[in-house]
XYZ file of C-alpha atoms in Angstrom:
188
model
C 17.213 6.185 2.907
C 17.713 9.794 1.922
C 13.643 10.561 3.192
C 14.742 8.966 6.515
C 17.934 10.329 7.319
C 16.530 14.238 6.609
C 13.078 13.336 8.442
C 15.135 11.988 11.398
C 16.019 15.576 12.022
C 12.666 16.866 12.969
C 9.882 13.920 12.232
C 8.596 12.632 9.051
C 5.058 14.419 8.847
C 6.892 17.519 9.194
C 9.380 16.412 6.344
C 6.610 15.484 4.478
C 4.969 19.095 4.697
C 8.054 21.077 4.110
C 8.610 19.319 1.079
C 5.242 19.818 -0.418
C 5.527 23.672 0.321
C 9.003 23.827 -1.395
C 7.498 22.407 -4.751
C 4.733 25.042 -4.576
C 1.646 23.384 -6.147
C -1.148 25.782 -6.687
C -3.921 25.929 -4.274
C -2.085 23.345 -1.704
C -2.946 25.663 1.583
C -1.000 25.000 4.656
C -3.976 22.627 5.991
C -3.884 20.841 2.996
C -0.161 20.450 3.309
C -0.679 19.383 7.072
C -3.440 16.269 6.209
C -0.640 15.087 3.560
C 2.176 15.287 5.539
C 0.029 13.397 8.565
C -1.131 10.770 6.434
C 2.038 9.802 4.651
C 3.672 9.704 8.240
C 1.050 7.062 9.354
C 1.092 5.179 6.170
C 4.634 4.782 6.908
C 4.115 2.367 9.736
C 3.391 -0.740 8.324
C -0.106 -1.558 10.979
C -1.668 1.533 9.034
C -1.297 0.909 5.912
C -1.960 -3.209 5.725
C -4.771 -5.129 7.118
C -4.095 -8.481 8.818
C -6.240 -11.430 8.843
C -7.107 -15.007 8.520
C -5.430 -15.168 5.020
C -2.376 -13.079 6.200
C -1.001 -9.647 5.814
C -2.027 -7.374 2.535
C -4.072 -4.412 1.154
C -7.916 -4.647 1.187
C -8.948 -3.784 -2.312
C -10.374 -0.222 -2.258
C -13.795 -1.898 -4.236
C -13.992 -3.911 -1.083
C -13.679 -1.077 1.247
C -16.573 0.874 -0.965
C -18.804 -2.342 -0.598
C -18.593 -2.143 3.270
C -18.714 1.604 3.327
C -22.235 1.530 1.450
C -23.542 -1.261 3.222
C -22.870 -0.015 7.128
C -25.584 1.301 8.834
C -23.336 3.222 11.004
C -22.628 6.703 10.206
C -19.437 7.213 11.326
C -17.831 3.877 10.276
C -19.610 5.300 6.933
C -16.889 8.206 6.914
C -13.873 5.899 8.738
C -13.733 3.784 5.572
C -14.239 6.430 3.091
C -11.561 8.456 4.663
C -9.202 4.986 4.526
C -10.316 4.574 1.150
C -9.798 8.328 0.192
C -6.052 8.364 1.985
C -5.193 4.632 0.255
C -6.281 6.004 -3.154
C -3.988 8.874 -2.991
C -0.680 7.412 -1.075
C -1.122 4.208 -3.430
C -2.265 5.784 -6.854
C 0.913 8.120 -5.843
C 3.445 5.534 -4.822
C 2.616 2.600 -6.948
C 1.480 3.606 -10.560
C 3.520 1.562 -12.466
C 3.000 -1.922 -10.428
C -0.686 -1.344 -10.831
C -0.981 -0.112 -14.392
C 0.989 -3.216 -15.239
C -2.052 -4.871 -13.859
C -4.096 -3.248 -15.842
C -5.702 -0.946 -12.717
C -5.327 3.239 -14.083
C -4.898 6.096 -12.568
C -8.418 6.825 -13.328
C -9.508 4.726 -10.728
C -7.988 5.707 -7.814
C -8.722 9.555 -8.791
C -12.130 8.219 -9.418
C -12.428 6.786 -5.805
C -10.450 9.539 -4.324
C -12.408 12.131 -5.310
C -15.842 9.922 -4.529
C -14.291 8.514 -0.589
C -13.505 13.125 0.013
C -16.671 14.263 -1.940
C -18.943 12.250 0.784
C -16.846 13.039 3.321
C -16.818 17.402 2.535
C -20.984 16.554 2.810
C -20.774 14.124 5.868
C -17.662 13.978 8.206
C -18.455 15.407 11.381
C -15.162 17.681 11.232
C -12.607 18.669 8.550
C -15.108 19.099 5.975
C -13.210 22.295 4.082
C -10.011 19.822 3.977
C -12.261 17.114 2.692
C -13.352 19.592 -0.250
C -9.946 20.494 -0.930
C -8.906 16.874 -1.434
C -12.167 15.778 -3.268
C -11.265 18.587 -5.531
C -7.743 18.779 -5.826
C -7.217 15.306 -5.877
C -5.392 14.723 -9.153
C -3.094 17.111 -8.427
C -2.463 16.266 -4.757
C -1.552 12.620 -5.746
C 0.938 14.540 -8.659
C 2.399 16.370 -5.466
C 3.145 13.118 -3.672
C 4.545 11.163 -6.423
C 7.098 14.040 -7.150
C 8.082 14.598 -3.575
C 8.900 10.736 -3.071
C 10.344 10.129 -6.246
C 12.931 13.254 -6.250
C 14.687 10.916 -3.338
C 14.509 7.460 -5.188
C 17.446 5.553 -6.912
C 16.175 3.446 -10.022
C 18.164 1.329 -11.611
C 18.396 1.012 -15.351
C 15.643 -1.380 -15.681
C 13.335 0.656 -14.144
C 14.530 4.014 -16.264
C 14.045 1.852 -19.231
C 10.074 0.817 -17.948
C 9.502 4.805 -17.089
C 10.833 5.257 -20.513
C 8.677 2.639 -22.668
C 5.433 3.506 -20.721
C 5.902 7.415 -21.008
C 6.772 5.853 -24.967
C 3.795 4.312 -25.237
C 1.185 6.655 -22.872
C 3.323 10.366 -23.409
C 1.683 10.986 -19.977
C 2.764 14.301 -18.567
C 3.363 13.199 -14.897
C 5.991 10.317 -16.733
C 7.700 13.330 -18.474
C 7.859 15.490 -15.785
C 9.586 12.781 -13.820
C 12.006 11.682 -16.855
C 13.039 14.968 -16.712
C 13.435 15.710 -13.284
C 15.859 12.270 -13.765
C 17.773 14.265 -16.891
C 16.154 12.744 -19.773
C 15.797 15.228 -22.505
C 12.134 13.723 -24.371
C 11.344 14.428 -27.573
């Protein structure tokens, strides 16, 4: 609630960049900043981020969205699903680490289709190609600079402490510390 109250105050993209620029990641330029913001704004209404059909409401698999990507003819739904697939590997890969390591999906993979859905597109798009770049090579990082900025506003409960915990326990990934410490934990 504490994202939408503050992003009430002058629209959520905009939140979205001005937090990004307060945590000061290196090499995130102010177009950079301004893709992010935008996409995290339209990945907050629900018709963007789901697909609807006969089965029902959910998220194509990004492995599905390559398969139709390489098998258009057309050029420019070519780039239209690699951009979707590009912006859903970073907001989900960002968002939802621990629901999909749990199903045994790493973070390897969305980087790893991230950085292949930008890479075409800083070769092919028609326009934004530099931001494209950026992404392809920044990704990583850029998806570190998400998770932080969403996660500095959310409440976990004790259970879910205890899961950061055990996984950081078990993995000692750096992202997991940085977060367990932004939350007061003292690792050792």
């Amino acid at each position: 609630m504490a994202i939408i109250a503050t992003a009430g105050r002058y629209g959520l993209a905009e939140f979205f960049r001005t937090e990004f620029e307060q945590i000061k990641t290196p090499n995130t330029d102010a177009d950079t900043r301004f893709y992010l913001g935008s996409m995290m704004d339209r990945y907050a209404r629900s018709d963007q981020f789901f697909s609807f059909d006969e089965d029902g409401i959910g998220i194509r698999p990004l492995a599905l969205l390559y398969e139709d990507a390489y098998t258009t003819t057309s050029e420019r739904e070519r780039c239209s699903l690699l951009r979707q697939i590009g912006d859903q590997s970073l907001f989900i890969g960002a968002m939802f680490p621990q629901f999909y390591s749990r199903k045994g999906i790493a973070r390897d993979y969305f980087v790893g289709m991230g950085v292949g859905a930008y890479g075409y597109l800083a070769d092919h798009a028609p326009l934004m190609r530099d931001i494209y770049a950026k992404l392809a090579e920044r990704f990583a990082q850029l998806l570190e600079l998400i998770a932080r900025v969403c996660n500095r506003y959310r409440k976990l409960d004790a259970h879910e402490l205890l899961a950061i915990y055990q996984h950081w326990e078990s993995t000692r990934d750096p992202a997991l510390a940085r977060q367990l410490a932004e939350l007061g934990m003292v690792l050792k």
